[in-house]
mmCIF file with all atom_site columns, C-alpha atoms and ligand atoms in Angstrom:
data_model
loop_
_atom_site.group_PDB
_atom_site.id
_atom_site.type_symbol
_atom_site.label_atom_id
_atom_site.label_alt_id
_atom_site.label_comp_id
_atom_site.label_asym_id
_atom_site.label_entity_id
_atom_site.label_seq_id
_atom_site.pdbx_PDB_ins_code
_atom_site.Cartn_x
_atom_site.Cartn_y
_atom_site.Cartn_z
_atom_site.occupancy
_atom_site.B_iso_or_equiv
_atom_site.pdbx_formal_charge
_atom_site.auth_seq_id
_atom_site.auth_comp_id
_atom_site.auth_asym_id
_atom_site.auth_atom_id
_atom_site.pdbx_PDB_model_num
ATOM   1   C CA  . UNK Z 1 1   ? 178.328 73.776 -10.462 1.00 92.00 ? 1   UNK Z CA  1
ATOM   2   C CA  . UNK Z 1 2   ? 175.716 71.107 -11.018 1.00 97.00 ? 2   UNK Z CA  1
ATOM   3   C CA  . UNK Z 1 3   ? 175.371 67.350 -10.774 1.00 98.00 ? 3   UNK Z CA  1
ATOM   4   C CA  . UNK Z 1 4   ? 173.340 64.873 -12.792 1.00 98.00 ? 4   UNK Z CA  1
ATOM   5   C CA  . UNK Z 1 5   ? 171.167 62.351 -10.987 1.00 98.00 ? 5   UNK Z CA  1
ATOM   6   C CA  . UNK Z 1 6   ? 168.006 60.304 -11.446 1.00 98.00 ? 6   UNK Z CA  1
ATOM   7   C CA  . UNK Z 1 7   ? 164.685 62.040 -10.806 1.00 98.00 ? 7   UNK Z CA  1
ATOM   8   C CA  . UNK Z 1 8   ? 162.916 61.711 -7.467  1.00 98.00 ? 8   UNK Z CA  1
ATOM   9   C CA  . UNK Z 1 9   ? 159.284 62.527 -6.672  1.00 97.00 ? 9   UNK Z CA  1
ATOM   10  C CA  . UNK Z 1 10  ? 160.218 65.989 -5.381  1.00 97.00 ? 10  UNK Z CA  1
ATOM   11  C CA  . UNK Z 1 11  ? 161.589 66.880 -8.845  1.00 98.00 ? 11  UNK Z CA  1
ATOM   12  C CA  . UNK Z 1 12  ? 158.356 66.364 -10.756 1.00 98.00 ? 12  UNK Z CA  1
ATOM   13  C CA  . UNK Z 1 13  ? 157.083 69.956 -10.588 1.00 98.00 ? 13  UNK Z CA  1
ATOM   14  C CA  . UNK Z 1 14  ? 160.586 71.342 -11.209 1.00 98.00 ? 14  UNK Z CA  1
ATOM   15  C CA  . UNK Z 1 15  ? 160.967 69.138 -14.304 1.00 98.00 ? 15  UNK Z CA  1
ATOM   16  C CA  . UNK Z 1 16  ? 157.695 70.556 -15.622 1.00 98.00 ? 16  UNK Z CA  1
ATOM   17  C CA  . UNK Z 1 17  ? 159.014 74.079 -15.099 1.00 98.00 ? 17  UNK Z CA  1
ATOM   18  C CA  . UNK Z 1 18  ? 162.282 73.302 -16.918 1.00 98.00 ? 18  UNK Z CA  1
ATOM   19  C CA  . UNK Z 1 19  ? 160.367 71.957 -19.925 1.00 98.00 ? 19  UNK Z CA  1
ATOM   20  C CA  . UNK Z 1 20  ? 157.801 74.776 -19.946 1.00 98.00 ? 20  UNK Z CA  1
ATOM   21  C CA  . UNK Z 1 21  ? 160.530 77.419 -19.831 1.00 98.00 ? 21  UNK Z CA  1
ATOM   22  C CA  . UNK Z 1 22  ? 162.823 75.780 -22.380 1.00 98.00 ? 22  UNK Z CA  1
ATOM   23  C CA  . UNK Z 1 23  ? 160.115 75.085 -24.946 1.00 98.00 ? 23  UNK Z CA  1
ATOM   24  C CA  . UNK Z 1 24  ? 157.891 78.081 -24.192 1.00 98.00 ? 24  UNK Z CA  1
ATOM   25  C CA  . UNK Z 1 25  ? 154.844 75.815 -24.241 1.00 97.00 ? 25  UNK Z CA  1
ATOM   26  C CA  . UNK Z 1 26  ? 153.376 72.986 -22.162 1.00 97.00 ? 26  UNK Z CA  1
ATOM   27  C CA  . UNK Z 1 27  ? 153.351 70.113 -24.686 1.00 96.00 ? 27  UNK Z CA  1
ATOM   28  C CA  . UNK Z 1 28  ? 156.723 68.652 -23.732 1.00 97.00 ? 28  UNK Z CA  1
ATOM   29  C CA  . UNK Z 1 29  ? 155.985 68.698 -19.999 1.00 98.00 ? 29  UNK Z CA  1
ATOM   30  C CA  . UNK Z 1 30  ? 152.707 66.945 -20.810 1.00 97.00 ? 30  UNK Z CA  1
ATOM   31  C CA  . UNK Z 1 31  ? 154.661 64.369 -22.804 1.00 97.00 ? 31  UNK Z CA  1
ATOM   32  C CA  . UNK Z 1 32  ? 156.936 63.746 -19.802 1.00 98.00 ? 32  UNK Z CA  1
ATOM   33  C CA  . UNK Z 1 33  ? 153.886 63.271 -17.595 1.00 97.00 ? 33  UNK Z CA  1
ATOM   34  C CA  . UNK Z 1 34  ? 152.177 60.934 -20.083 1.00 97.00 ? 34  UNK Z CA  1
ATOM   35  C CA  . UNK Z 1 35  ? 155.322 58.815 -20.407 1.00 98.00 ? 35  UNK Z CA  1
ATOM   36  C CA  . UNK Z 1 36  ? 155.808 58.764 -16.634 1.00 98.00 ? 36  UNK Z CA  1
ATOM   37  C CA  . UNK Z 1 37  ? 152.345 57.196 -16.255 1.00 97.00 ? 37  UNK Z CA  1
ATOM   38  C CA  . UNK Z 1 38  ? 152.960 54.630 -19.015 1.00 97.00 ? 38  UNK Z CA  1
ATOM   39  C CA  . UNK Z 1 39  ? 154.702 51.254 -19.254 1.00 96.00 ? 39  UNK Z CA  1
ATOM   40  C CA  . UNK Z 1 40  ? 157.441 52.897 -21.319 1.00 97.00 ? 40  UNK Z CA  1
ATOM   41  C CA  . UNK Z 1 41  ? 158.757 54.865 -18.350 1.00 98.00 ? 41  UNK Z CA  1
ATOM   42  C CA  . UNK Z 1 42  ? 162.125 53.815 -16.916 1.00 98.00 ? 42  UNK Z CA  1
ATOM   43  C CA  . UNK Z 1 43  ? 162.589 55.761 -13.659 1.00 97.00 ? 43  UNK Z CA  1
ATOM   44  C CA  . UNK Z 1 44  ? 166.394 55.400 -13.706 1.00 97.00 ? 44  UNK Z CA  1
ATOM   45  C CA  . UNK Z 1 45  ? 166.535 57.031 -17.148 1.00 98.00 ? 45  UNK Z CA  1
ATOM   46  C CA  . UNK Z 1 46  ? 164.767 60.269 -16.248 1.00 98.00 ? 46  UNK Z CA  1
ATOM   47  C CA  . UNK Z 1 47  ? 167.704 62.463 -15.279 1.00 98.00 ? 47  UNK Z CA  1
ATOM   48  C CA  . UNK Z 1 48  ? 167.951 65.957 -13.897 1.00 98.00 ? 48  UNK Z CA  1
ATOM   49  C CA  . UNK Z 1 49  ? 170.803 68.448 -13.710 1.00 98.00 ? 49  UNK Z CA  1
ATOM   50  C CA  . UNK Z 1 50  ? 170.729 70.078 -10.288 1.00 98.00 ? 50  UNK Z CA  1
ATOM   51  C CA  . UNK Z 1 51  ? 172.802 73.002 -9.042  1.00 98.00 ? 51  UNK Z CA  1
ATOM   52  C CA  . UNK Z 1 52  ? 174.523 72.907 -5.665  1.00 97.00 ? 52  UNK Z CA  1
ATOM   53  C CA  . UNK Z 1 53  ? 171.720 75.007 -4.219  1.00 95.00 ? 53  UNK Z CA  1
ATOM   54  C CA  . UNK Z 1 54  ? 169.051 72.561 -5.351  1.00 96.00 ? 54  UNK Z CA  1
ATOM   55  C CA  . UNK Z 1 55  ? 167.770 74.264 -8.503  1.00 97.00 ? 55  UNK Z CA  1
ATOM   56  C CA  . UNK Z 1 56  ? 166.771 71.802 -11.248 1.00 98.00 ? 56  UNK Z CA  1
ATOM   57  C CA  . UNK Z 1 57  ? 168.143 73.386 -14.435 1.00 98.00 ? 57  UNK Z CA  1
ATOM   58  C CA  . UNK Z 1 58  ? 167.927 70.563 -16.953 1.00 98.00 ? 58  UNK Z CA  1
ATOM   59  C CA  . UNK Z 1 59  ? 166.113 67.331 -17.676 1.00 98.00 ? 59  UNK Z CA  1
ATOM   60  C CA  . UNK Z 1 60  ? 166.442 64.414 -20.102 1.00 98.00 ? 60  UNK Z CA  1
ATOM   61  C CA  . UNK Z 1 61  ? 164.169 61.432 -20.532 1.00 98.00 ? 61  UNK Z CA  1
ATOM   62  C CA  . UNK Z 1 62  ? 164.830 58.091 -22.218 1.00 98.00 ? 62  UNK Z CA  1
ATOM   63  C CA  . UNK Z 1 63  ? 161.840 55.759 -22.541 1.00 98.00 ? 63  UNK Z CA  1
ATOM   64  C CA  . UNK Z 1 64  ? 161.078 52.422 -24.111 1.00 98.00 ? 64  UNK Z CA  1
ATOM   65  C CA  . UNK Z 1 65  ? 159.746 52.168 -27.656 1.00 97.00 ? 65  UNK Z CA  1
ATOM   66  C CA  . UNK Z 1 66  ? 160.133 49.573 -30.388 1.00 96.00 ? 66  UNK Z CA  1
ATOM   67  C CA  . UNK Z 1 67  ? 161.183 49.093 -33.972 1.00 97.00 ? 67  UNK Z CA  1
ATOM   68  C CA  . UNK Z 1 68  ? 158.850 46.816 -35.900 1.00 97.00 ? 68  UNK Z CA  1
ATOM   69  C CA  . UNK Z 1 69  ? 160.971 44.583 -38.121 1.00 94.00 ? 69  UNK Z CA  1
ATOM   70  C CA  . UNK Z 1 70  ? 159.998 41.771 -40.467 1.00 90.00 ? 70  UNK Z CA  1
ATOM   71  C CA  . UNK Z 1 71  ? 161.075 39.290 -37.754 1.00 89.00 ? 71  UNK Z CA  1
ATOM   72  C CA  . UNK Z 1 72  ? 159.413 40.912 -34.759 1.00 93.00 ? 72  UNK Z CA  1
ATOM   73  C CA  . UNK Z 1 73  ? 160.150 43.828 -32.483 1.00 94.00 ? 73  UNK Z CA  1
ATOM   74  C CA  . UNK Z 1 74  ? 163.476 45.368 -31.503 1.00 95.00 ? 74  UNK Z CA  1
ATOM   75  C CA  . UNK Z 1 75  ? 163.382 47.306 -28.212 1.00 95.00 ? 75  UNK Z CA  1
ATOM   76  C CA  . UNK Z 1 76  ? 165.007 50.712 -28.395 1.00 97.00 ? 76  UNK Z CA  1
ATOM   77  C CA  . UNK Z 1 77  ? 165.022 53.832 -26.286 1.00 98.00 ? 77  UNK Z CA  1
ATOM   78  C CA  . UNK Z 1 78  ? 163.633 57.185 -27.363 1.00 98.00 ? 78  UNK Z CA  1
ATOM   79  C CA  . UNK Z 1 79  ? 165.418 60.289 -26.132 1.00 98.00 ? 79  UNK Z CA  1
ATOM   80  C CA  . UNK Z 1 80  ? 162.526 62.711 -25.649 1.00 98.00 ? 80  UNK Z CA  1
ATOM   81  C CA  . UNK Z 1 81  ? 162.226 65.309 -24.495 1.00 98.00 ? 81  UNK Z CA  1
ATOM   82  C CA  . UNK Z 1 82  ? 165.284 67.103 -23.190 1.00 98.00 ? 82  UNK Z CA  1
ATOM   83  C CA  . UNK Z 1 83  ? 165.397 70.646 -21.915 1.00 98.00 ? 83  UNK Z CA  1
ATOM   84  C CA  . UNK Z 1 84  ? 167.692 73.129 -20.213 1.00 98.00 ? 84  UNK Z CA  1
ATOM   85  C CA  . UNK Z 1 85  ? 166.438 76.320 -18.545 1.00 98.00 ? 85  UNK Z CA  1
ATOM   86  C CA  . UNK Z 1 86  ? 167.003 79.273 -20.904 1.00 98.00 ? 86  UNK Z CA  1
ATOM   87  C CA  . UNK Z 1 87  ? 169.471 81.061 -18.615 1.00 98.00 ? 87  UNK Z CA  1
ATOM   88  C CA  . UNK Z 1 88  ? 171.563 77.885 -18.412 1.00 98.00 ? 88  UNK Z CA  1
ATOM   89  C CA  . UNK Z 1 89  ? 171.632 77.056 -22.129 1.00 98.00 ? 89  UNK Z CA  1
ATOM   90  C CA  . UNK Z 1 90  ? 174.909 76.963 -24.091 1.00 98.00 ? 90  UNK Z CA  1
ATOM   91  C CA  . UNK Z 1 91  ? 176.914 76.210 -20.951 1.00 98.00 ? 91  UNK Z CA  1
ATOM   92  C CA  . UNK Z 1 92  ? 177.336 72.480 -21.505 1.00 98.00 ? 92  UNK Z CA  1
ATOM   93  C CA  . UNK Z 1 93  ? 174.447 71.268 -19.319 1.00 98.00 ? 93  UNK Z CA  1
ATOM   94  C CA  . UNK Z 1 94  ? 172.577 69.665 -22.235 1.00 98.00 ? 94  UNK Z CA  1
ATOM   95  C CA  . UNK Z 1 95  ? 175.722 67.886 -23.441 1.00 98.00 ? 95  UNK Z CA  1
ATOM   96  C CA  . UNK Z 1 96  ? 176.392 66.547 -19.934 1.00 98.00 ? 96  UNK Z CA  1
ATOM   97  C CA  . UNK Z 1 97  ? 172.829 65.234 -19.733 1.00 98.00 ? 97  UNK Z CA  1
ATOM   98  C CA  . UNK Z 1 98  ? 173.148 63.459 -23.097 1.00 98.00 ? 98  UNK Z CA  1
ATOM   99  C CA  . UNK Z 1 99  ? 176.564 61.950 -22.301 1.00 98.00 ? 99  UNK Z CA  1
ATOM   100 C CA  . UNK Z 1 100 ? 175.622 60.788 -18.809 1.00 98.00 ? 100 UNK Z CA  1
ATOM   101 C CA  . UNK Z 1 101 ? 172.258 59.564 -20.122 1.00 98.00 ? 101 UNK Z CA  1
ATOM   102 C CA  . UNK Z 1 102 ? 173.829 57.470 -22.875 1.00 98.00 ? 102 UNK Z CA  1
ATOM   103 C CA  . UNK Z 1 103 ? 176.269 55.947 -20.394 1.00 98.00 ? 103 UNK Z CA  1
ATOM   104 C CA  . UNK Z 1 104 ? 173.434 54.953 -18.109 1.00 98.00 ? 104 UNK Z CA  1
ATOM   105 C CA  . UNK Z 1 105 ? 171.434 53.518 -21.047 1.00 98.00 ? 105 UNK Z CA  1
ATOM   106 C CA  . UNK Z 1 106 ? 174.440 51.417 -22.019 1.00 98.00 ? 106 UNK Z CA  1
ATOM   107 C CA  . UNK Z 1 107 ? 175.111 50.324 -18.431 1.00 98.00 ? 107 UNK Z CA  1
ATOM   108 C CA  . UNK Z 1 108 ? 171.486 49.168 -18.226 1.00 98.00 ? 108 UNK Z CA  1
ATOM   109 C CA  . UNK Z 1 109 ? 172.106 46.980 -21.327 1.00 97.00 ? 109 UNK Z CA  1
ATOM   110 C CA  . UNK Z 1 110 ? 169.926 48.841 -23.797 1.00 98.00 ? 110 UNK Z CA  1
ATOM   111 C CA  . UNK Z 1 111 ? 171.044 48.536 -27.406 1.00 96.00 ? 111 UNK Z CA  1
ATOM   112 C CA  . UNK Z 1 112 ? 170.206 51.783 -29.170 1.00 97.00 ? 112 UNK Z CA  1
ATOM   113 C CA  . UNK Z 1 113 ? 168.574 55.189 -28.780 1.00 98.00 ? 113 UNK Z CA  1
ATOM   114 C CA  . UNK Z 1 114 ? 166.542 57.186 -31.306 1.00 98.00 ? 114 UNK Z CA  1
ATOM   115 C CA  . UNK Z 1 115 ? 165.939 60.911 -31.238 1.00 98.00 ? 115 UNK Z CA  1
ATOM   116 C CA  . UNK Z 1 116 ? 163.881 63.342 -33.245 1.00 97.00 ? 116 UNK Z CA  1
ATOM   117 C CA  . UNK Z 1 117 ? 165.740 66.599 -32.837 1.00 96.00 ? 117 UNK Z CA  1
ATOM   118 C CA  . UNK Z 1 118 ? 168.307 69.212 -33.786 1.00 96.00 ? 118 UNK Z CA  1
ATOM   119 C CA  . UNK Z 1 119 ? 170.593 67.732 -36.471 1.00 98.00 ? 119 UNK Z CA  1
ATOM   120 C CA  . UNK Z 1 120 ? 173.460 70.061 -35.450 1.00 98.00 ? 120 UNK Z CA  1
ATOM   121 C CA  . UNK Z 1 121 ? 173.375 68.936 -31.823 1.00 98.00 ? 121 UNK Z CA  1
ATOM   122 C CA  . UNK Z 1 122 ? 173.021 65.150 -31.563 1.00 98.00 ? 122 UNK Z CA  1
ATOM   123 C CA  . UNK Z 1 123 ? 175.666 63.890 -34.059 1.00 98.00 ? 123 UNK Z CA  1
ATOM   124 C CA  . UNK Z 1 124 ? 178.411 65.050 -31.659 1.00 98.00 ? 124 UNK Z CA  1
ATOM   125 C CA  . UNK Z 1 125 ? 177.275 62.279 -29.291 1.00 98.00 ? 125 UNK Z CA  1
ATOM   126 C CA  . UNK Z 1 126 ? 177.399 59.577 -31.965 1.00 97.00 ? 126 UNK Z CA  1
ATOM   127 C CA  . UNK Z 1 127 ? 173.899 59.870 -33.414 1.00 98.00 ? 127 UNK Z CA  1
ATOM   128 C CA  . UNK Z 1 128 ? 173.594 59.295 -37.167 1.00 98.00 ? 128 UNK Z CA  1
ATOM   129 C CA  . UNK Z 1 129 ? 170.675 59.605 -39.563 1.00 98.00 ? 129 UNK Z CA  1
ATOM   130 C CA  . UNK Z 1 130 ? 168.421 56.636 -38.805 1.00 98.00 ? 130 UNK Z CA  1
ATOM   131 C CA  . UNK Z 1 131 ? 167.719 56.196 -42.523 1.00 97.00 ? 131 UNK Z CA  1
ATOM   132 C CA  . UNK Z 1 132 ? 171.358 55.110 -43.004 1.00 97.00 ? 132 UNK Z CA  1
ATOM   133 C CA  . UNK Z 1 133 ? 170.595 52.145 -40.737 1.00 96.00 ? 133 UNK Z CA  1
ATOM   134 C CA  . UNK Z 1 134 ? 167.286 51.318 -42.430 1.00 96.00 ? 134 UNK Z CA  1
ATOM   135 C CA  . UNK Z 1 135 ? 165.234 52.646 -39.516 1.00 97.00 ? 135 UNK Z CA  1
ATOM   136 C CA  . UNK Z 1 136 ? 162.176 54.676 -40.478 1.00 97.00 ? 136 UNK Z CA  1
ATOM   137 C CA  . UNK Z 1 137 ? 159.421 56.674 -38.826 1.00 97.00 ? 137 UNK Z CA  1
ATOM   138 C CA  . UNK Z 1 138 ? 155.739 56.030 -39.458 1.00 94.00 ? 138 UNK Z CA  1
ATOM   139 C CA  . UNK Z 1 139 ? 155.323 59.694 -40.471 1.00 94.00 ? 139 UNK Z CA  1
ATOM   140 C CA  . UNK Z 1 140 ? 157.124 62.167 -42.729 1.00 95.00 ? 140 UNK Z CA  1
ATOM   141 C CA  . UNK Z 1 141 ? 159.924 64.313 -41.311 1.00 95.00 ? 141 UNK Z CA  1
ATOM   142 C CA  . UNK Z 1 142 ? 163.037 65.801 -42.799 1.00 97.00 ? 142 UNK Z CA  1
ATOM   143 C CA  . UNK Z 1 143 ? 165.564 62.958 -43.008 1.00 97.00 ? 143 UNK Z CA  1
ATOM   144 C CA  . UNK Z 1 144 ? 168.262 64.706 -40.967 1.00 98.00 ? 144 UNK Z CA  1
ATOM   145 C CA  . UNK Z 1 145 ? 166.168 65.186 -37.810 1.00 98.00 ? 145 UNK Z CA  1
ATOM   146 C CA  . UNK Z 1 146 ? 165.518 61.504 -37.120 1.00 98.00 ? 146 UNK Z CA  1
ATOM   147 C CA  . UNK Z 1 147 ? 168.678 59.987 -35.688 1.00 98.00 ? 147 UNK Z CA  1
ATOM   148 C CA  . UNK Z 1 148 ? 169.842 56.841 -33.982 1.00 98.00 ? 148 UNK Z CA  1
ATOM   149 C CA  . UNK Z 1 149 ? 172.747 55.959 -31.715 1.00 98.00 ? 149 UNK Z CA  1
ATOM   150 C CA  . UNK Z 1 150 ? 174.067 52.433 -31.367 1.00 98.00 ? 150 UNK Z CA  1
ATOM   151 C CA  . UNK Z 1 151 ? 175.053 51.928 -27.730 1.00 98.00 ? 151 UNK Z CA  1
ATOM   152 C CA  . UNK Z 1 152 ? 176.991 48.896 -28.876 1.00 95.00 ? 152 UNK Z CA  1
ATOM   153 C CA  . UNK Z 1 153 ? 178.643 49.572 -32.239 1.00 94.00 ? 153 UNK Z CA  1
ATOM   154 C CA  . UNK Z 1 154 ? 177.141 47.459 -35.021 1.00 95.00 ? 154 UNK Z CA  1
ATOM   155 C CA  . UNK Z 1 155 ? 174.249 46.236 -32.859 1.00 94.00 ? 155 UNK Z CA  1
ATOM   156 C CA  . UNK Z 1 156 ? 171.685 47.268 -35.483 1.00 93.00 ? 156 UNK Z CA  1
ATOM   157 C CA  . UNK Z 1 157 ? 173.348 45.383 -38.298 1.00 94.00 ? 157 UNK Z CA  1
ATOM   158 C CA  . UNK Z 1 158 ? 170.706 43.351 -40.104 1.00 91.00 ? 158 UNK Z CA  1
ATOM   159 C CA  . UNK Z 1 159 ? 167.873 45.139 -38.321 1.00 94.00 ? 159 UNK Z CA  1
ATOM   160 C CA  . UNK Z 1 160 ? 165.603 47.334 -40.424 1.00 96.00 ? 160 UNK Z CA  1
ATOM   161 C CA  . UNK Z 1 161 ? 162.129 48.556 -39.668 1.00 97.00 ? 161 UNK Z CA  1
ATOM   162 C CA  . UNK Z 1 162 ? 159.730 51.224 -38.570 1.00 97.00 ? 162 UNK Z CA  1
ATOM   163 C CA  . UNK Z 1 163 ? 159.643 52.835 -35.153 1.00 97.00 ? 163 UNK Z CA  1
ATOM   164 C CA  . UNK Z 1 164 ? 156.400 52.439 -33.235 1.00 95.00 ? 164 UNK Z CA  1
ATOM   165 C CA  . UNK Z 1 165 ? 155.804 55.112 -30.633 1.00 94.00 ? 165 UNK Z CA  1
ATOM   166 C CA  . UNK Z 1 166 ? 153.616 54.158 -27.671 1.00 92.00 ? 166 UNK Z CA  1
ATOM   167 C CA  . UNK Z 1 167 ? 150.324 55.932 -27.057 1.00 92.00 ? 167 UNK Z CA  1
ATOM   168 C CA  . UNK Z 1 168 ? 151.825 58.407 -24.595 1.00 93.00 ? 168 UNK Z CA  1
ATOM   169 C CA  . UNK Z 1 169 ? 153.515 60.145 -27.520 1.00 92.00 ? 169 UNK Z CA  1
ATOM   170 C CA  . UNK Z 1 170 ? 150.342 60.679 -29.518 1.00 88.00 ? 170 UNK Z CA  1
ATOM   171 C CA  . UNK Z 1 171 ? 148.271 61.768 -26.512 1.00 80.00 ? 171 UNK Z CA  1
ATOM   172 C CA  . UNK Z 1 172 ? 150.037 65.117 -26.486 1.00 74.00 ? 172 UNK Z CA  1
ATOM   173 C CA  . UNK Z 1 173 ? 150.545 65.969 -30.163 1.00 56.00 ? 173 UNK Z CA  1
HETATM 174 C C1  . COA G 2 .   ? 168.797 71.922 -27.001 1.00 64.11 ? 201 COA G C1  1
HETATM 175 C C2  . COA G 2 .   ? 169.191 72.093 -25.542 1.00 64.11 ? 201 COA G C2  1
HETATM 176 C C3  . COA G 2 .   ? 168.649 70.949 -24.710 1.00 64.11 ? 201 COA G C3  1
HETATM 177 C C4  . COA G 2 .   ? 170.743 72.069 -25.475 1.00 64.11 ? 201 COA G C4  1
HETATM 178 O O1  . COA G 2 .   ? 171.139 72.251 -24.129 1.00 64.11 ? 201 COA G O1  1
HETATM 179 P P1  . COA G 2 .   ? 172.361 73.226 -23.778 1.00 64.11 ? 201 COA G P1  1
HETATM 180 O O2  . COA G 2 .   ? 172.669 73.074 -22.343 1.00 64.11 ? 201 COA G O2  1
HETATM 181 O O3  . COA G 2 .   ? 172.053 74.565 -24.288 1.00 64.11 ? 201 COA G O3  1
HETATM 182 O O4  . COA G 2 .   ? 173.494 72.541 -24.697 1.00 64.11 ? 201 COA G O4  1
HETATM 183 P P2  . COA G 2 .   ? 175.066 72.642 -24.563 1.00 64.11 ? 201 COA G P2  1
HETATM 184 O O5  . COA G 2 .   ? 175.436 73.924 -23.891 1.00 64.11 ? 201 COA G O5  1
HETATM 185 O O6  . COA G 2 .   ? 175.614 71.391 -24.023 1.00 64.11 ? 201 COA G O6  1
HETATM 186 O O7  . COA G 2 .   ? 175.443 72.676 -26.097 1.00 64.11 ? 201 COA G O7  1
HETATM 187 C C5  . COA G 2 .   ? 175.135 73.823 -26.811 1.00 64.11 ? 201 COA G C5  1
HETATM 188 C C6  . COA G 2 .   ? 175.010 73.468 -28.260 1.00 64.11 ? 201 COA G C6  1
HETATM 189 O O8  . COA G 2 .   ? 173.634 73.139 -28.553 1.00 64.11 ? 201 COA G O8  1
HETATM 190 C C7  . COA G 2 .   ? 173.235 73.857 -29.681 1.00 64.11 ? 201 COA G C7  1
HETATM 191 N N1  . COA G 2 .   ? 171.811 74.171 -29.642 1.00 64.11 ? 201 COA G N1  1
HETATM 192 C C8  . COA G 2 .   ? 171.113 74.699 -28.638 1.00 64.11 ? 201 COA G C8  1
HETATM 193 N N2  . COA G 2 .   ? 169.839 74.918 -29.035 1.00 64.11 ? 201 COA G N2  1
HETATM 194 C C9  . COA G 2 .   ? 169.767 74.527 -30.316 1.00 64.11 ? 201 COA G C9  1
HETATM 195 C C10 . COA G 2 .   ? 168.754 74.545 -31.291 1.00 64.11 ? 201 COA G C10 1
HETATM 196 N N3  . COA G 2 .   ? 167.532 75.029 -31.019 1.00 64.11 ? 201 COA G N3  1
HETATM 197 N N4  . COA G 2 .   ? 169.034 74.054 -32.511 1.00 64.11 ? 201 COA G N4  1
HETATM 198 C C11 . COA G 2 .   ? 170.264 73.601 -32.807 1.00 64.11 ? 201 COA G C11 1
HETATM 199 N N5  . COA G 2 .   ? 171.269 73.577 -31.936 1.00 64.11 ? 201 COA G N5  1
HETATM 200 C C12 . COA G 2 .   ? 171.025 74.037 -30.700 1.00 64.11 ? 201 COA G C12 1
HETATM 201 C C13 . COA G 2 .   ? 174.003 75.142 -29.592 1.00 64.11 ? 201 COA G C13 1
HETATM 202 O O9  . COA G 2 .   ? 174.090 75.755 -30.851 1.00 64.11 ? 201 COA G O9  1
HETATM 203 C C14 . COA G 2 .   ? 175.365 74.683 -29.103 1.00 64.11 ? 201 COA G C14 1
HETATM 204 O O10 . COA G 2 .   ? 176.153 74.273 -30.187 1.00 64.11 ? 201 COA G O10 1
HETATM 205 P P3  . COA G 2 .   ? 177.735 74.604 -30.256 1.00 64.11 ? 201 COA G P3  1
HETATM 206 O O11 . COA G 2 .   ? 178.339 73.835 -29.115 1.00 64.11 ? 201 COA G O11 1
HETATM 207 O O12 . COA G 2 .   ? 178.134 74.111 -31.584 1.00 64.11 ? 201 COA G O12 1
HETATM 208 O O13 . COA G 2 .   ? 177.834 76.073 -30.049 1.00 64.11 ? 201 COA G O13 1
HETATM 209 C C15 . COA G 2 .   ? 168.706 73.435 -24.953 1.00 64.11 ? 201 COA G C15 1
HETATM 210 O O14 . COA G 2 .   ? 169.204 74.490 -25.744 1.00 64.11 ? 201 COA G O14 1
HETATM 211 C C16 . COA G 2 .   ? 167.197 73.573 -24.871 1.00 64.11 ? 201 COA G C16 1
HETATM 212 O O15 . COA G 2 .   ? 166.604 73.226 -23.861 1.00 64.11 ? 201 COA G O15 1
HETATM 213 N N6  . COA G 2 .   ? 166.576 74.102 -25.921 1.00 64.11 ? 201 COA G N6  1
HETATM 214 C C17 . COA G 2 .   ? 165.148 74.308 -25.951 1.00 64.11 ? 201 COA G C17 1
HETATM 215 C C18 . COA G 2 .   ? 164.403 72.993 -25.953 1.00 64.11 ? 201 COA G C18 1
HETATM 216 C C19 . COA G 2 .   ? 164.878 72.050 -27.048 1.00 64.11 ? 201 COA G C19 1
HETATM 217 O O16 . COA G 2 .   ? 165.041 72.458 -28.190 1.00 64.11 ? 201 COA G O16 1
HETATM 218 N N7  . COA G 2 .   ? 165.095 70.761 -26.657 1.00 64.11 ? 201 COA G N7  1
HETATM 219 C C20 . COA G 2 .   ? 165.665 69.751 -27.530 1.00 64.11 ? 201 COA G C20 1
HETATM 220 C C21 . COA G 2 .   ? 164.644 69.199 -28.443 1.00 64.11 ? 201 COA G C21 1
HETATM 221 S S1  . COA G 2 .   ? 165.449 68.137 -29.646 1.00 64.11 ? 201 COA G S1  1
#
């Protein structure tokens, strides 16, 4: 059994290990660290899945970014990265992290969440292709991998624009 809770200082090294193991490289853990040091970091929206014996087996991070529209900027959250330890994958931990994460984002009054990720995974949580809402990226990717979730249905109506990622994201490309 495991529970989902907000990160605390003691989790920082364990979160790095989860990301390193899940991705098989260090870039995503570096992204987490860069975001944590930036203004985009929202401590309450960095969540871990922890087993009863204190092992951190999963992590998800939502941070603040913006959509540049013709009228100004719309604040949105970026879901990135998320990771589950290999031996715990395909057991529902990732889905629990997404569901609990989205609930907390909504409870904190955020409006929408974007993700760049597996197109088979995120639609089950209500993510749709961002292009269908007129939301674009400033770089080329396959249309199906860039998705958006309205935390309040219809909240993006009339809003179109291009996502601007903060510097933390480009520091670790
Ligand atoms: C993606 C990830 C976070 C999902 O966590 P999880 O705990 O395994 O997910 P769940 O058990 O809740 O759900 C499993 C579903 O995710 C899907 N999934 C897992 N990895 C996937 C991948 N690389 N591509 C597409 N789908 C994937 C599984 O196919 C499964 O789908 P099903 O329910 O239709 O069988 C986890 O597999 C992981 O850490 N992967 C490596 C890092 C990564 O890719 N992070 C996400 C970047 S967008």
